[in-house]
Structure formats: structure tokens, C-alpha cells
Short mmCIF file of C-alpha atoms in Angstrom, two decimals:
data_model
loop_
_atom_site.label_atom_id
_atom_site.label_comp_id
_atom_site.label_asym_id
_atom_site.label_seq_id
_atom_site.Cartn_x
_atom_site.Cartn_y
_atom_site.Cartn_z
CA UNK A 107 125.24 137.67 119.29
CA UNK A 108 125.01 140.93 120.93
CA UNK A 109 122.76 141.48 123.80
CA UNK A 110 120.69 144.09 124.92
CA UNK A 111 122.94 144.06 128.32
CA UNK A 112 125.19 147.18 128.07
CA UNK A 113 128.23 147.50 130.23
CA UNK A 114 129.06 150.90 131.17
CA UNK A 115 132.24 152.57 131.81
CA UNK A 116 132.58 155.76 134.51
CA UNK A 117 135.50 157.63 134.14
CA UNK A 118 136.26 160.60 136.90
CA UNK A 119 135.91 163.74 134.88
CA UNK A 120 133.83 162.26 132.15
CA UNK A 121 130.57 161.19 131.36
CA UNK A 122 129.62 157.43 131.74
CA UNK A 123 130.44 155.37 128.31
CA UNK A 124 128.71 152.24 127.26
CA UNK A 125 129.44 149.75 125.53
CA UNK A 126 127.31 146.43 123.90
CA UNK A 127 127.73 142.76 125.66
CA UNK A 128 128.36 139.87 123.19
CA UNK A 129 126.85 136.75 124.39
CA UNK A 130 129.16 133.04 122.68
CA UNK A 131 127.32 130.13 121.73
CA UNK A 132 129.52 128.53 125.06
CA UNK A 133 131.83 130.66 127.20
CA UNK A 134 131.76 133.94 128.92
CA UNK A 135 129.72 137.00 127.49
CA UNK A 136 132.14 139.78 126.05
CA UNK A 137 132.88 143.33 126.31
CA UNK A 138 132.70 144.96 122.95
CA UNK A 139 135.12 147.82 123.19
CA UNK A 140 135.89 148.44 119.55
CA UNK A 141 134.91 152.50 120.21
CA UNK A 142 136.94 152.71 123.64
CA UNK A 143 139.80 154.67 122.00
CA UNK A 144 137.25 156.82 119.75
CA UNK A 145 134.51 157.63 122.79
CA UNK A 146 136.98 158.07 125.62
CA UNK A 147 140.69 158.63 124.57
CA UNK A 148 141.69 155.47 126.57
CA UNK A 149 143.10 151.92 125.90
CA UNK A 150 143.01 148.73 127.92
CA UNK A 151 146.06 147.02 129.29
CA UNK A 152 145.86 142.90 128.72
CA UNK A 153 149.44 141.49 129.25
CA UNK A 154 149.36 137.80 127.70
CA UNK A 155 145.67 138.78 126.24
CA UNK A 156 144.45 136.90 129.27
CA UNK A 157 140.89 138.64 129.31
CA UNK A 158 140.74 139.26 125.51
CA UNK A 159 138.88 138.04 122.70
CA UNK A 160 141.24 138.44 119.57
CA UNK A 161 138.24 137.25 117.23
CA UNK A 162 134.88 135.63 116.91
CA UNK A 163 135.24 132.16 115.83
CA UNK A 164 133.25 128.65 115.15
CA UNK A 165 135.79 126.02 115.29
CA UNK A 166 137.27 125.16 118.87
CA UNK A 167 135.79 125.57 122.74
CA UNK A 168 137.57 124.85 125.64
CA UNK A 169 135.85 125.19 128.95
CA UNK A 170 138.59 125.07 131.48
CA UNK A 171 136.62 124.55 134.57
CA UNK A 172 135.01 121.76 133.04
CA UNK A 173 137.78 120.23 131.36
CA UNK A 174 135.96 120.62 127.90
CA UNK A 175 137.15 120.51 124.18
CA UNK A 176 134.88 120.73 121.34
CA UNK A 177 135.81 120.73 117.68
CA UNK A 178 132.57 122.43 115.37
CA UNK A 179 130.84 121.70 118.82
CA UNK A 180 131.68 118.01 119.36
CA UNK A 181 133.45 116.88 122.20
CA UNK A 182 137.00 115.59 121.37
CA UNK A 183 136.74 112.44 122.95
CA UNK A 184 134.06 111.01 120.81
CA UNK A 185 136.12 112.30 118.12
CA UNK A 186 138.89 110.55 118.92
CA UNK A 187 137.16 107.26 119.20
CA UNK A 188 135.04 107.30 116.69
CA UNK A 189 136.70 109.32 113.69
CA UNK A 190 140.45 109.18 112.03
CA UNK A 191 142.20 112.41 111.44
CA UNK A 192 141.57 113.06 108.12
CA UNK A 193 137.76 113.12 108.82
CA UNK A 194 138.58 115.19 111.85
CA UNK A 195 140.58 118.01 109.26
CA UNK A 196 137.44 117.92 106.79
CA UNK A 197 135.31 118.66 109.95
CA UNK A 198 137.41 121.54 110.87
CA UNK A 199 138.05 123.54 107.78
CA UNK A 200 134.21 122.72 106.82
CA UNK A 201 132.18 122.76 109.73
CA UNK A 202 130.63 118.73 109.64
CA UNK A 203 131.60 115.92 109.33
CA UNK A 204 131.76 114.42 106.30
CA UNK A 205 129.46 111.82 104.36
CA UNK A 206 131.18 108.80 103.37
CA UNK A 207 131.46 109.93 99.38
CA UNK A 208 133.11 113.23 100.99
CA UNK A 209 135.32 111.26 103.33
CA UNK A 210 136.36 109.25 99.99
CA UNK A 211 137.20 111.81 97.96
CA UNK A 212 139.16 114.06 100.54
CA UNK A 213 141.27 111.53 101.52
CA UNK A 214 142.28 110.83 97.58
CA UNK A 215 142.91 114.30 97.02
CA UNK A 216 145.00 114.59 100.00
CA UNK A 217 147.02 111.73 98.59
CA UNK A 218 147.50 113.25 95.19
CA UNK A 219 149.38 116.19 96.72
CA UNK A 220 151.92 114.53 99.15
CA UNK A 221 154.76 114.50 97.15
CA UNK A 222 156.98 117.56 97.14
CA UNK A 223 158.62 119.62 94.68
CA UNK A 224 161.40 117.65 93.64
CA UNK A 225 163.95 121.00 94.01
CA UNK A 226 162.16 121.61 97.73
CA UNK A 227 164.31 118.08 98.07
CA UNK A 228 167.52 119.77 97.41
CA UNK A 229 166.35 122.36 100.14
CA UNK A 230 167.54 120.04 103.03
CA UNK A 231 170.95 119.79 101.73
CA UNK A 232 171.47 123.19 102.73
CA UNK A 233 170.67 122.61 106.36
CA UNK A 234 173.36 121.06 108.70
CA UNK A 235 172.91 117.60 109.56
CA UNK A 236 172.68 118.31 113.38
CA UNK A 237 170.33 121.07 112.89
CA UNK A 238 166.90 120.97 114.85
CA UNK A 239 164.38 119.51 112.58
CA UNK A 240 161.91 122.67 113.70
CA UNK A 241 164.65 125.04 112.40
CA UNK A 242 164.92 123.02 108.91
CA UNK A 243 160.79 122.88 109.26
CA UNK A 244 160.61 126.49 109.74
CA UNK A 245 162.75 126.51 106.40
CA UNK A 246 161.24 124.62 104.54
CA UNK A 247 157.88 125.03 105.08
CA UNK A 248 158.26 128.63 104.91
CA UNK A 249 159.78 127.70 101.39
CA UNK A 250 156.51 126.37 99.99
CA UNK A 251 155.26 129.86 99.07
CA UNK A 252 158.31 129.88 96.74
CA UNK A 253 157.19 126.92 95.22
CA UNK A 254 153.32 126.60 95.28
CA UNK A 255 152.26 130.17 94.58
CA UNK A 256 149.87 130.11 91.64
CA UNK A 257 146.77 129.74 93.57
CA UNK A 258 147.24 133.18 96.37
CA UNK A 259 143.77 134.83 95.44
CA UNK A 260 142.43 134.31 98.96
CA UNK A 261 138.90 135.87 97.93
CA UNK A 262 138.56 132.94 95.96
CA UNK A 263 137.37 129.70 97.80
CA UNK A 264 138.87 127.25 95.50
CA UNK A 265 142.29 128.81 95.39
CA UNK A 266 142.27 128.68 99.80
CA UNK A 267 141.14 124.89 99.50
CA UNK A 268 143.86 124.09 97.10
CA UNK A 269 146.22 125.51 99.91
CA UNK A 270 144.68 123.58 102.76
CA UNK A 271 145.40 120.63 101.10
CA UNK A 272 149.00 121.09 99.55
CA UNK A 273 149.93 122.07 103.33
CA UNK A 274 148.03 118.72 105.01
CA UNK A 275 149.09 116.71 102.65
CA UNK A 276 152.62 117.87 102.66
CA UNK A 277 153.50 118.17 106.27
CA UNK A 278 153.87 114.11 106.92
CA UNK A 279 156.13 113.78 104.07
CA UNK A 280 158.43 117.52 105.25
CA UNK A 281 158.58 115.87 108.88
CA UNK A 282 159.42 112.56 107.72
CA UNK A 283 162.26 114.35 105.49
CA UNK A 284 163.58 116.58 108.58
CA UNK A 285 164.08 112.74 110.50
CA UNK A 286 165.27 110.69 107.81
CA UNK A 287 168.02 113.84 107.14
CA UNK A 288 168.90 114.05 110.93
CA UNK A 289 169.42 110.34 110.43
CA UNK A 290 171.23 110.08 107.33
CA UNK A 291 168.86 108.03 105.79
CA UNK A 292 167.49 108.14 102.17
CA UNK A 293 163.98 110.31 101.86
CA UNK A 294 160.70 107.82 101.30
CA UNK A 295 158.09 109.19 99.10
CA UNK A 296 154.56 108.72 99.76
CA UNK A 297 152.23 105.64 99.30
CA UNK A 298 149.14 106.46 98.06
CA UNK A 299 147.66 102.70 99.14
CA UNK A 300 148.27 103.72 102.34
CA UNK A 301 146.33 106.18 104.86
CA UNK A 302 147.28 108.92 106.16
CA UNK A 303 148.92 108.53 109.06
CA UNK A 304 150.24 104.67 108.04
CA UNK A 305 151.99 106.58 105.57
CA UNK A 306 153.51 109.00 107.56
CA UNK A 307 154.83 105.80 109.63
CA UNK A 308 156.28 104.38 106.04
CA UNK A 309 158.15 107.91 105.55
CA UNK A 310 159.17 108.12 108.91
CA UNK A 311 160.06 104.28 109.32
CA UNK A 312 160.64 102.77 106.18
CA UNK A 313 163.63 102.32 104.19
CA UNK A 314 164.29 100.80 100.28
CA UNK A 315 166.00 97.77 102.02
CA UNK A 316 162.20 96.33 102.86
CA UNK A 317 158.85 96.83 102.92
CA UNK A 318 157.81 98.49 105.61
CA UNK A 319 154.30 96.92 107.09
CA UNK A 320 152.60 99.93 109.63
CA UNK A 321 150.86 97.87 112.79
CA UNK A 322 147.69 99.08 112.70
CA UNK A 323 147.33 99.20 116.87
CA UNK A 324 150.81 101.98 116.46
CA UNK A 325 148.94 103.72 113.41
CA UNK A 326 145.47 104.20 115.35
CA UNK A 327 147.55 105.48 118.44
CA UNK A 328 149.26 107.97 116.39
CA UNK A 329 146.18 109.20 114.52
CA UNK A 330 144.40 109.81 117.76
CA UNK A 331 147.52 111.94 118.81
CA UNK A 332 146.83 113.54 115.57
CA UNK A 333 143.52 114.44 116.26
CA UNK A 334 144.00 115.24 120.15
CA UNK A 335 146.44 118.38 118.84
CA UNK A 336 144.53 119.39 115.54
CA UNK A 337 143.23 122.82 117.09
CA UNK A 338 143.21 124.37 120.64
CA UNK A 339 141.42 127.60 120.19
CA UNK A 340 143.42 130.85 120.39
CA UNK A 341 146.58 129.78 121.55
CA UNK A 342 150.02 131.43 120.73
CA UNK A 343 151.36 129.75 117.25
CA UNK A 344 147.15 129.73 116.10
CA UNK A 345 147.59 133.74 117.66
CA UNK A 346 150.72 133.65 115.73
CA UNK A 347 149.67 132.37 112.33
CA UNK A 348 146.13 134.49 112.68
CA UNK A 349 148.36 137.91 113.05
CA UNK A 350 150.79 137.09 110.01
CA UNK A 351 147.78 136.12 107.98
CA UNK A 352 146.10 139.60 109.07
CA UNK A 353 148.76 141.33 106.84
CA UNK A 354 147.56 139.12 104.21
CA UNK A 355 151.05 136.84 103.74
CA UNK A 356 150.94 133.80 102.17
CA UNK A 357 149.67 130.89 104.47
CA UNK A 358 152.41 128.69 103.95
CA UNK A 359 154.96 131.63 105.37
CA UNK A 360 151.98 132.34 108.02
CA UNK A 361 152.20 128.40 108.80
CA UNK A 362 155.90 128.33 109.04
CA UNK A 363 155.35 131.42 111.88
CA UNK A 364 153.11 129.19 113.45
CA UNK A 365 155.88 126.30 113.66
CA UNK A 366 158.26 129.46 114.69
CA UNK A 367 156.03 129.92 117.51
CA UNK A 368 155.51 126.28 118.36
CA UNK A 369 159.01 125.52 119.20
CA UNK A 370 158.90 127.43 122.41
CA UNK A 371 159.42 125.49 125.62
CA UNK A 372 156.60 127.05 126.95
CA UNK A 373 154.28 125.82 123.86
CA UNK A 374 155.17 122.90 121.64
CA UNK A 375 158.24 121.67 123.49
CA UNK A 376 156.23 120.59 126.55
CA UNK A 377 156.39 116.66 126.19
CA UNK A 378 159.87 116.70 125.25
CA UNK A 379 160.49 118.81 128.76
CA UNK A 380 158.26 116.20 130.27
CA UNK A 381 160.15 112.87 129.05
CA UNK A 382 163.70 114.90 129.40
CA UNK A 383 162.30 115.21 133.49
CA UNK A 384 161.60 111.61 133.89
CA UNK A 385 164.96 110.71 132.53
CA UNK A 386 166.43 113.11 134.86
CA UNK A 387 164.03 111.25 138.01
CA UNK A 388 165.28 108.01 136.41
CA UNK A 389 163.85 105.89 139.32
CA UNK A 390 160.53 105.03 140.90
CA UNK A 391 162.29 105.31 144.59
CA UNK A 392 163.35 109.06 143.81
CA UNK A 393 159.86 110.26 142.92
CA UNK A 394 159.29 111.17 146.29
CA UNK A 395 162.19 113.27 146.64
CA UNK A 396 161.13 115.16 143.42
CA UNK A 397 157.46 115.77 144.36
CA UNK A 398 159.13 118.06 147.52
CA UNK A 399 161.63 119.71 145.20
CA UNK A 400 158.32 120.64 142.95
CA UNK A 401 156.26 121.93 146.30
CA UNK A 402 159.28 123.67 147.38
CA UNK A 403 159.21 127.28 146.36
CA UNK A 404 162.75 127.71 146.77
CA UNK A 405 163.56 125.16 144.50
CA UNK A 406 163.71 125.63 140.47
CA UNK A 407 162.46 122.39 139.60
CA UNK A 408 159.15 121.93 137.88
CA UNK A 409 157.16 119.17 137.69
CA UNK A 410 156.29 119.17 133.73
CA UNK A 411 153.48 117.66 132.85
CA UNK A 412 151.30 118.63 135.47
CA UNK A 413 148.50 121.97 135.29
CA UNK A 414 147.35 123.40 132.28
CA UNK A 415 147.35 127.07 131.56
CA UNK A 416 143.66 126.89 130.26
CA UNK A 417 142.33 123.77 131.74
CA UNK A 418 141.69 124.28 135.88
CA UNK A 419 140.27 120.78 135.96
CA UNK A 420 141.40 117.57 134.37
CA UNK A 421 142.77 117.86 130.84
CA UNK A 422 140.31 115.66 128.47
CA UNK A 423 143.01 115.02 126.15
CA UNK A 424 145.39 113.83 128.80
CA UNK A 425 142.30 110.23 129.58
CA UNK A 426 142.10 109.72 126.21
CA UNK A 427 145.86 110.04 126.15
CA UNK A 428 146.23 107.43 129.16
CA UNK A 429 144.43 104.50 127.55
CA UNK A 430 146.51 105.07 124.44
CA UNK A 431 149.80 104.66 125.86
CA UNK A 432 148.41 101.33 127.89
CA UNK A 433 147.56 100.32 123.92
CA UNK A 434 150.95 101.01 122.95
CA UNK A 435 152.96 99.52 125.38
CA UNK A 436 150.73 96.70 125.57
CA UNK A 437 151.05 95.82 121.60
CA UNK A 438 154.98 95.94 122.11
CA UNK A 439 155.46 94.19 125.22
CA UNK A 440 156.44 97.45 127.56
CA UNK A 441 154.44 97.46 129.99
CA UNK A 442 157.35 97.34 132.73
CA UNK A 443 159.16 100.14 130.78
CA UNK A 444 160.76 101.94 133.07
CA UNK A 445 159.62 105.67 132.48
CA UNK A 446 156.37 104.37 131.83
CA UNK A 447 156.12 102.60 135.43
CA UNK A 448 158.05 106.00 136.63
CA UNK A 449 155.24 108.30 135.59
CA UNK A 450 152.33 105.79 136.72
CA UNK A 451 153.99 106.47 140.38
CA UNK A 452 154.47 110.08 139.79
CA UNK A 453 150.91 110.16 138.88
CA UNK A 454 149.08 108.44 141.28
CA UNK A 455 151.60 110.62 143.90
CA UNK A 456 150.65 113.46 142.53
CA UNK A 457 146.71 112.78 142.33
CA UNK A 458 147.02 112.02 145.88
CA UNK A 459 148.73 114.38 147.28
CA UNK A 460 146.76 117.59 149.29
CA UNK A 461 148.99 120.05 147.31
CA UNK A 462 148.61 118.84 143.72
CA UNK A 463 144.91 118.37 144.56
CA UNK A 464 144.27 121.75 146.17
CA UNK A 465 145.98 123.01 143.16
CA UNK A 466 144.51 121.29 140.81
CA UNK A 467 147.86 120.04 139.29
CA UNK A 468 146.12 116.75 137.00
CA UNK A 469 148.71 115.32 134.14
CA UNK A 470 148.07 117.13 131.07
CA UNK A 471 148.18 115.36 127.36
CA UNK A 472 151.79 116.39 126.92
CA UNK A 473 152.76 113.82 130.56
CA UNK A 474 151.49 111.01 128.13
CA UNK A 475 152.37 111.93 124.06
CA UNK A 476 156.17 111.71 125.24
CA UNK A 477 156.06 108.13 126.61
CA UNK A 478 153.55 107.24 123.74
CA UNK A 479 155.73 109.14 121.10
CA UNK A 480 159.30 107.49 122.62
CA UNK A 481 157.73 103.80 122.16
CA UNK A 482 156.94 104.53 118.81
CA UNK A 483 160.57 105.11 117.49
CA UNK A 484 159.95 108.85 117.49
CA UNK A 485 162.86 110.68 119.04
CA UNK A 486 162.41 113.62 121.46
CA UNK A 487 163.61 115.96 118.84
CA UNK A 488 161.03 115.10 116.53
CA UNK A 489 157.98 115.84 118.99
CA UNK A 490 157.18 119.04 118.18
CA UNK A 491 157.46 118.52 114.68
CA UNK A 492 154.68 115.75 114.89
CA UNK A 493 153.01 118.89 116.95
CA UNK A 494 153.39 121.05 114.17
CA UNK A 495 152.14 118.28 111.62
CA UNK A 496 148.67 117.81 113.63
CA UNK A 497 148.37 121.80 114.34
CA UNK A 498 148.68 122.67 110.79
CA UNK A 499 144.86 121.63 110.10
CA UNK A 500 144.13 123.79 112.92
CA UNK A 501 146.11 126.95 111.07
CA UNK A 502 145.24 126.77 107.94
CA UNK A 503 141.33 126.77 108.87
CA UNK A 504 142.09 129.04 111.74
CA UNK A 505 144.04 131.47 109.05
CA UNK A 506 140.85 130.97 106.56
CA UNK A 507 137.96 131.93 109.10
CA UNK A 508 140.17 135.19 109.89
CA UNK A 509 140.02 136.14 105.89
CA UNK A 510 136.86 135.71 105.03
CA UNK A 511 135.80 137.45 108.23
CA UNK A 512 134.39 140.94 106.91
CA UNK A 513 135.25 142.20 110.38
CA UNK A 514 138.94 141.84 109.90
CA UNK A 515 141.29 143.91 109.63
CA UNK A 516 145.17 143.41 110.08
CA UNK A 517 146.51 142.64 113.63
CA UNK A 518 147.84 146.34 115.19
CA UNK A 519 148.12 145.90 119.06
CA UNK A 520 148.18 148.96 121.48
CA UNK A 521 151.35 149.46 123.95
CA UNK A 522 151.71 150.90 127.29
CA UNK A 523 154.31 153.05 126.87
CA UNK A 524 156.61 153.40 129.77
CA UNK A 525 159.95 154.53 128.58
CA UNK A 526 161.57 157.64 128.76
CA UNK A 527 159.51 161.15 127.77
CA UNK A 528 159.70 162.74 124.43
CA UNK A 529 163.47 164.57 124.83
CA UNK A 530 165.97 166.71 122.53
CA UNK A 531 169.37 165.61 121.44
CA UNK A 532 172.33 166.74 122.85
CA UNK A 533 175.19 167.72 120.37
CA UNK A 534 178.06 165.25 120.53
CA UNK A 535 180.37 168.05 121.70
CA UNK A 536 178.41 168.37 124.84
CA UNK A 537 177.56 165.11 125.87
CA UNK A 538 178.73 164.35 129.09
#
């Protein structure tokens, strides 16, 4: 991994310092500067860790300029077609996919741990009934480690697996609590005839008046959303759940961080933003007006759903993303919905137009999952919970690669300190 390129430092006053080049698999050859502070007295400065490597790691690539993501090196669109979820979270926390006997028998253990502690039920009750199902999933996930603790001896492979998949399995049935809750409804537990993500559907959906039957066109749309969000490299609630692990916390309060994290507008909550902005357009004949309000700099509004933070070409996620709300609305009849023909125009506006282009601006995966997400009976609140259900396989193996790393040691960021110099106290009596 490390090259015999050296980069070296010159420092008025000082002799030059070098220091090794690391060369990735893909991406951009890195600086190691473990020794800066020890060789030279100095520390860099990397608001928003923009030019940073946190860690080394094997399990997601995104090439930006490209419009690339890989999961264990394949790319996520032949995932997406050709794999469910639950094969995609085996090839994640293991590194291949699996054989069909493996695929078998995850999925089966997966099912025998998706019912929850029967007092972990009670937990909700405590929560208002208008509460933000992230704030009762920040709960009550975080309430796991109360509840599921026997197994914590993280040197000890079996004891992390056992954790992976009490968390994987759980999350469908703690989301599909925090809805029915919100809704007044009576909990559903689990069907272990069903898949994965069917059953999810039948938590989320279902109720003891009838049996609910999942469509299978609405379960396959869902499991690719599943799989589109699963991991996405170092990003802030992965960042997130990666520090709190460092200390060497218990994942499921280091997952409940992670779903802390998640919840931010600037993170998790970007398809809700983007469905509440459609609303707010509400017609095709005022997209126009709102593509100048979003090219004029004096003007607050923001197109959402356009531009990607990492990606500087066209999000892969966000074609796959396309086809599967065409699916969706197809299956049930929508295809003159009205936000759906709204963002079609605001779309093919916005890929036409010199400043989006010049800009790069393409619809991200978030302009889609809201449309897809509203047509399946899943209300804007819920969105980032479903976020936080398909990001937990990401975590947890995210939060295992960091401790078995023998490189790692707990998460202790340098500051630039800027505030006021070191001062004495003035007695009371004299203060001013």
C-alpha cells in the first residue's frame, strides 16, 4: 500500500520532513502524516475532513468524477439488479457474495432474531404520540444495549456477528413500531414465511383485521432502495458511528449515534426536503419561475434534489432510482401523479438548462426515493427512518472493520485554537 514516492514537507526555519505516499486499490494516493506532530511540532487544518482519510477501508468506493459506487468492488447497479438486500448485507460485512447454502442460511438466521424484547415494546409507550419517529428510533435503538448485552466481547468474531444480526434483523420491525405508534395502530410482529423486506411491508402495512398480501413489483422497489443506501463510504452518521465505536461503546448505542447523525437536513432528511419542495412548486406551470429563484443568488431557495456533495457527475443511484419509480407508479396506476409529472419537468429543465449543466447540478437518488417512498404509503416522516434501516448494514460492518483494525486507536481530533490567550482571573471585587 505504501509507495516508494515520498512527499516532502519544507518548513522556513527547519529542515525538509518527509513523509510516505499510500497508494488505494481506486482513488487518490495519500499523504501519510501520522509523525507530523512528532517530526515537526505542527498540525494540519481540514474543516469538514474534506482532504482527509479517517481510515483505510475495503468496503465502499465512490469515484465522484465518474459517478461510481462499488460495494467489496462491485458496481452498485449490477447489485441492484441482480441481488436482494439481504445478499447485498452478507456481501458487505463479509467481503463476497454469498453461495446459495450461505444465502439460505443467513436469511433464516436473520429471521430468527426479528422479534424484539417483549419489555423494549413497553419502551414506545413512553414516547409521545406526535414525537418524530427518529427521536423514538434514537431511543430505542439506543435501548438495545440494555437489552441484548451478553455477547459485547468484540475480540471475539462470533460475539460481533451475533450483533450484526440482532441489529439487521431488528431495525424493520423498530421502524415499523415507530409508524404503527405515530398511527395509533396495534404493533405487527414478524413473519418468518416472508422475506425480508415483504415483511417489513407486513409490519409497516398490515393490520390483525386481514391478511396483508406484499405486491411483489412494491417489495422489489423497496429492496432496491434498500440496497441503493446500504453504505456510502465515510460519510457523517458512518464518521459518526466509526468515532463512538473508537471509544469502544456498544454498537447498538454507536448505531443509535449514527441515526442521531442521520436526521440532519443536511444528511438523511434530504428526500423529505425534496418532496416538501415539490409540494411547495405544486404546479408544472410554476417550475419555471422556481428554476430562476434557484439561479438567483439573492434568493434563499434551493433546488433540493439536485448536486451531490461527493458525486461531480451523475449520481448512479439516482438511474437506477428513475426506472424504479416508473415501476412503481406504473404497477399502481400513477403515472399522471402530479409531483411525479412535476419533477419529470423540473428535470428535464434542469438537464437542459446552461447553468445546471455548467454546474453539473444532475438529480441525485434522494429527487427520486421521495416520490417512490410517498407512492408506497410511506409518509415523509418516516423517510429517514427507512434511511436509517438500510444504513445500519453499512454501520455495523463499517463499526467492525474499525475494531479489528490493529491500527486503531480511539477517535481524538486536533483543534485550531483561536480563542482568547491563556489569562488570570480578576477578583470579583475588581471586576469592572
Amino acid at each position: 500500500m505504501t509507495t516508494e514516492r515520498k512527499a516532502t514537507l519544507n518548513i522556513d526555519g527547519q529542515a525538509p520532513v518527509e513523509f510516505p505516499i499510500m497508494s488505494p486499490t481506486h482513488g487518490n494516493d495519500c499523504i501519510d502524516i501520522r509523525t507530523l506532530g512528532g517530526k515537526t511540532g505542527l498540525f494540519t487544518y481540514d474543516s469538514g475532513f474534506l482532504s482527509t482519510a479517517s481510515c483505510k477501508s475495503k468496503i465502499a468506493f465512490i469515484d465522484g468524477d465518474k459517478g461510481e459506487l462499488l460495494y467489496r468492488g462491485y458496481p452498485i447497479e449490477q447489485l441492484a439488479e441482480q441481488c436482494n438486500f439481504l445478499e447485498v448485507a452478507y456481501l458487505l460485512k463479509n467481503g463476497e457474495l454469498p453461495s446459495q447454502t450461505q444465502k439460505t442460511t443467513f436469511e433464516k438466521t436473520i429471521k430468527n432474531h426479528t422479534m424484539v424484547h417483549e419489555q423494549l415494546v413497553k419502551l414506545f409507550q413512553g414516547f409521545r404520540r406526535d414525537a418524530h419517529p427518529m427521536a423514538v428510533m434514537v431511543g430505542v435503538v439506543g435501548a438495545l444495549s440494555a437489552f441484548y448485552h451478553e455477547a459485547m466481547d468484540f475480540s471475539d468474531a462470533e460475539h460481533r456477528s451475533i450483533s450484526f444480526n440482532r441489529i439487521v434483523a431488528k431495525m424493520p420491525t423498530i421502524v415499523a413500531m415507530a409508524y404503527k405508534y405515530s398511527m395509533g395502530q396495534p404493533f405487527m410482529y414478524p413473519r418468518n414465511d416472508l422475506d425480508y423486506t415483504a415483511n417489513f411491508m407486513h409490519m409497516m402495512f398490515g393490520t390483525p383485521c386481514e391478511e396483508y398480501k406484499p405486491n411483489p413489483v412494491l417489495v422489489r422497489a423497496l429492496d432496491i432502495i434498500f440496497t441503493l443506501h446500504a453504505d456510502h463510504e465515510q460519510n457523517a452518521s458512518t464518521s459518526t458511528v466509526r468515532l463512538a465505536g473508537s471509544s469502544g461503546a456498544n454498537p447498538f448505542a454507536c448505531i443509535s449515534a449514527g441515526i442521531a447523525c442521520l436526521w440532519g437536513p443536511a444528511h438523511g432528511g434530504a428526500n423529505e426536503a425534496c418532496l416538501n419542495m415539490l409540494e411547495e412548486i405544486g404546479d408544472v406551470s410554476r417550475v419555471g419561475e422556481y428554476i430562476a429563484r434557484a439561479k438567483d443568488k439573492n434568493d434563499s431557495f434551493k433546488l433540493m434534489g439536485f448536486g451531490h456533495r461527493v458525486y461531480k457527475n451523475f449520481d448512479p443511484r439516482a438511474k437506477l432510482m428513475r426506472k424504479v419509480c416508473n415501476e412503481v407508479l406504473t404497477e399502481l396506476g400513477l403515472e399522471n401523479d402530479r409531483l411525479f409529472k412535476l419533477a419529470m419537468e423540473l428535470e428535464k429543465i434542469a438537464l437542459e438548462d446552461p447553468y445546471f449543466v455548467e454546474k453539473k447540478l444532475y438529480p441525485n437518488v434522494d429527487f427520486y426515493s421521495g416520490i417512490v417512498q410517498k407512492a408506497l404509503g410511506i409518509p415523509t416522516s418516516m423517510f429517514t427512518c427507512i434511511f436509517a434501516l438500510a444504513r445500519t448494514v453499512g454501520w455495523m460492518t463499517q463499526w467492525e472493520e474499525m475494531i479489528t483494525d490493529p491500527e486503531y486507536k480511539i477517535g481524538r481530533p486536533r483543534q485550531l485554537y483561536i480563542g482568547a490567550a491563556k489569562r488570570d482571573v480578576v477578583p470579583l471585587a475588581k471586576r469592572g
